[in-house]
Amino acid sequence: MNGKDKENEKEDAIGSGLAIGMSLGLIIGILMDNIALGVALGPVLGIALGAAYGKKEKERVRKK
């Protein structure tokens, strides 16, 4: 696996996390009756979770 493939995996994980975070943030915002707060917090949580998943996946690939 070359460097570009590894970078693409990380970007994919962050992108997926961002999409999931936006969805969850919107749902949380609707439930709390404060959509602006949910939309603001969703991407933050999504990027953090995506980065964590990308790091975990990178370590798993490295062990192989």
Coordinates of N, CA and C in Angstrom, one line a residue:
M1 N 0.8 -1.2 0.0 CA 0.0 0.0 0.0 C 0.9 1.2 0.0
N2 N 0.7 2.1 -0.9 CA 1.5 3.3 -1.0 C 0.9 4.4 -0.2
G3 N 1.6 5.5 -0.1 CA 1.2 6.7 0.7 C -0.1 7.3 0.3
K4 N -0.4 7.3 -1.0 CA -1.7 7.9 -1.4 C -2.9 7.0 -0.9
D5 N -2.7 5.7 -1.0 CA -3.8 4.8 -0.5 C -4.1 5.1 1.0
K6 N -3.0 5.2 1.8 CA -3.2 5.4 3.2 C -3.9 6.8 3.5
E7 N -3.5 7.8 2.7 CA -4.1 9.1 2.9 C -5.6 9.1 2.4
N8 N -5.9 8.3 1.4 CA -7.3 8.2 1.0 C -8.1 7.5 2.0
E9 N -7.6 6.5 2.7 CA -8.3 5.8 3.8 C -8.7 6.8 4.9
K10 N -7.7 7.6 5.3 CA -7.9 8.6 6.3 C -9.0 9.6 5.9
E11 N -8.9 10.1 4.7 CA -9.9 11.0 4.2 C -11.3 10.4 4.1
D12 N -11.4 9.1 3.7 CA -12.6 8.4 3.7 C -13.2 8.3 5.1
A13 N -12.4 8.0 6.1 CA -12.9 7.9 7.4 C -13.4 9.2 8.0
I14 N -12.7 10.3 7.7 CA -13.1 11.6 8.2 C -14.4 12.0 7.4
G15 N -14.4 11.8 6.1 CA -15.6 12.1 5.4 C -16.9 11.4 5.8
S16 N -16.7 10.1 6.1 CA -17.8 9.3 6.6 C -18.2 9.8 8.0
G17 N -17.3 10.1 8.8 CA -17.5 10.6 10.2 C -18.3 11.9 10.1
L18 N -17.9 12.8 9.2 CA -18.5 14.1 9.0 C -20.0 13.9 8.6
A19 N -20.2 13.0 7.7 CA -21.6 12.8 7.2 C -22.5 12.3 8.4
I20 N -21.9 11.3 9.1 CA -22.7 10.7 10.2 C -22.9 11.8 11.3
G21 N -21.8 12.5 11.6 CA -21.9 13.6 12.6 C -23.0 14.6 12.3
M22 N -23.0 15.0 11.0 CA -24.0 16.0 10.6 C -25.4 15.5 10.8
S23 N -25.6 14.2 10.5 CA -27.0 13.6 10.6 C -27.3 13.5 12.1
L24 N -26.4 13.0 12.9 CA -26.7 12.9 14.3 C -26.9 14.3 15.0
G25 N -26.1 15.2 14.6 CA -26.2 16.6 15.1 C -27.5 17.2 14.8
L26 N -28.0 17.0 13.6 CA -29.3 17.5 13.2 C -30.4 16.8 14.0
I27 N -30.3 15.5 14.2 CA -31.3 14.8 15.1 C -31.3 15.3 16.5
I28 N -30.1 15.4 17.1 CA -29.9 15.9 18.4 C -30.5 17.4 18.5
G29 N -30.2 18.2 17.5 CA -30.7 19.5 17.5 C -32.2 19.6 17.5
I30 N -32.8 18.7 16.7 CA -34.3 18.6 16.7 C -34.9 18.2 18.0
L31 N -34.2 17.2 18.6 CA -34.7 16.7 19.9 C -34.6 17.7 21.0
M32 N -33.5 18.5 21.0 CA -33.3 19.5 22.0 C -34.0 20.8 21.6
D33 N -34.6 20.9 20.5 CA -35.3 22.1 20.0 C -34.3 23.2 19.8
N34 N -33.1 22.9 19.4 CA -32.1 23.9 19.1 C -31.3 23.4 18.0
I35 N -31.8 23.5 16.8 CA -31.2 23.0 15.6 C -29.8 23.6 15.4
A36 N -29.6 24.9 15.6 CA -28.4 25.5 15.4 C -27.2 24.9 16.2
L37 N -27.5 24.6 17.5 CA -26.5 23.9 18.3 C -26.2 22.5 17.8
G38 N -27.2 21.8 17.4 CA -27.0 20.4 16.8 C -26.2 20.5 15.6
V39 N -26.5 21.4 14.7 CA -25.7 21.5 13.4 C -24.3 22.0 13.7
A40 N -24.1 22.7 14.7 CA -22.7 23.2 15.1 C -21.9 22.1 15.7
L41 N -22.5 21.3 16.6 CA -21.8 20.2 17.3 C -21.7 18.9 16.4
G42 N -22.6 18.7 15.5 CA -22.5 17.5 14.7 C -21.2 17.3 14.0
P43 N -20.8 18.3 13.2 CA -19.5 18.1 12.5 C -18.3 17.9 13.4
V44 N -18.3 18.6 14.5 CA -17.2 18.5 15.5 C -17.1 17.0 16.0
L45 N -18.3 16.5 16.3 CA -18.3 15.1 16.8 C -18.0 14.1 15.6
G46 N -18.5 14.4 14.5 CA -18.2 13.6 13.3 C -16.8 13.5 12.9
I47 N -16.1 14.7 12.9 CA -14.7 14.7 12.5 C -13.9 14.0 13.6
A48 N -14.2 14.2 14.8 CA -13.5 13.5 15.9 C -13.6 12.0 15.8
L49 N -14.8 11.6 15.6 CA -15.1 10.1 15.5 C -14.4 9.6 14.2
G50 N -14.5 10.3 13.2 CA -13.9 9.8 11.9 C -12.4 9.7 12.0
A51 N -11.8 10.7 12.7 CA -10.3 10.7 12.8 C -9.9 9.5 13.7
A52 N -10.7 9.3 14.8 CA -10.4 8.1 15.7 C -10.6 6.8 15.0
Y53 N -11.6 6.7 14.1 CA -11.8 5.4 13.4 C -10.7 5.3 12.4
G54 N -10.3 6.4 11.7 CA -9.2 6.3 10.7 C -7.9 5.9 11.4
K55 N -7.6 6.3 12.6 CA -6.4 6.0 13.3 C -6.5 4.5 13.7
K56 N -7.6 4.0 14.2 CA -7.8 2.6 14.5 C -7.6 1.7 13.3
E57 N -8.2 2.1 12.2 CA -8.1 1.3 11.0 C -6.7 1.3 10.5
K58 N -6.0 2.4 10.6 CA -4.6 2.5 10.2 C -3.7 1.5 11.0
E59 N -4.0 1.4 12.3 CA -3.2 0.5 13.2 C -3.6 -0.9 12.9
R60 N -4.8 -1.2 12.5 CA -5.2 -2.6 12.2 C -4.5 -3.0 10.9
V61 N -4.4 -2.1 9.9 CA -3.7 -2.4 8.7 C -2.2 -2.6 8.9
R62 N -1.7 -1.8 9.8 CA -0.3 -1.9 10.1 C 0.1 -3.2 10.7
K63 N -0.8 -3.8 11.5 CA -0.5 -5.1 12.2 C -0.5 -6.3 11.2
K64 N -1.2 -6.1 10.1 CA -1.2 -7.2 9.1 C 0.1 -7.5 8.5

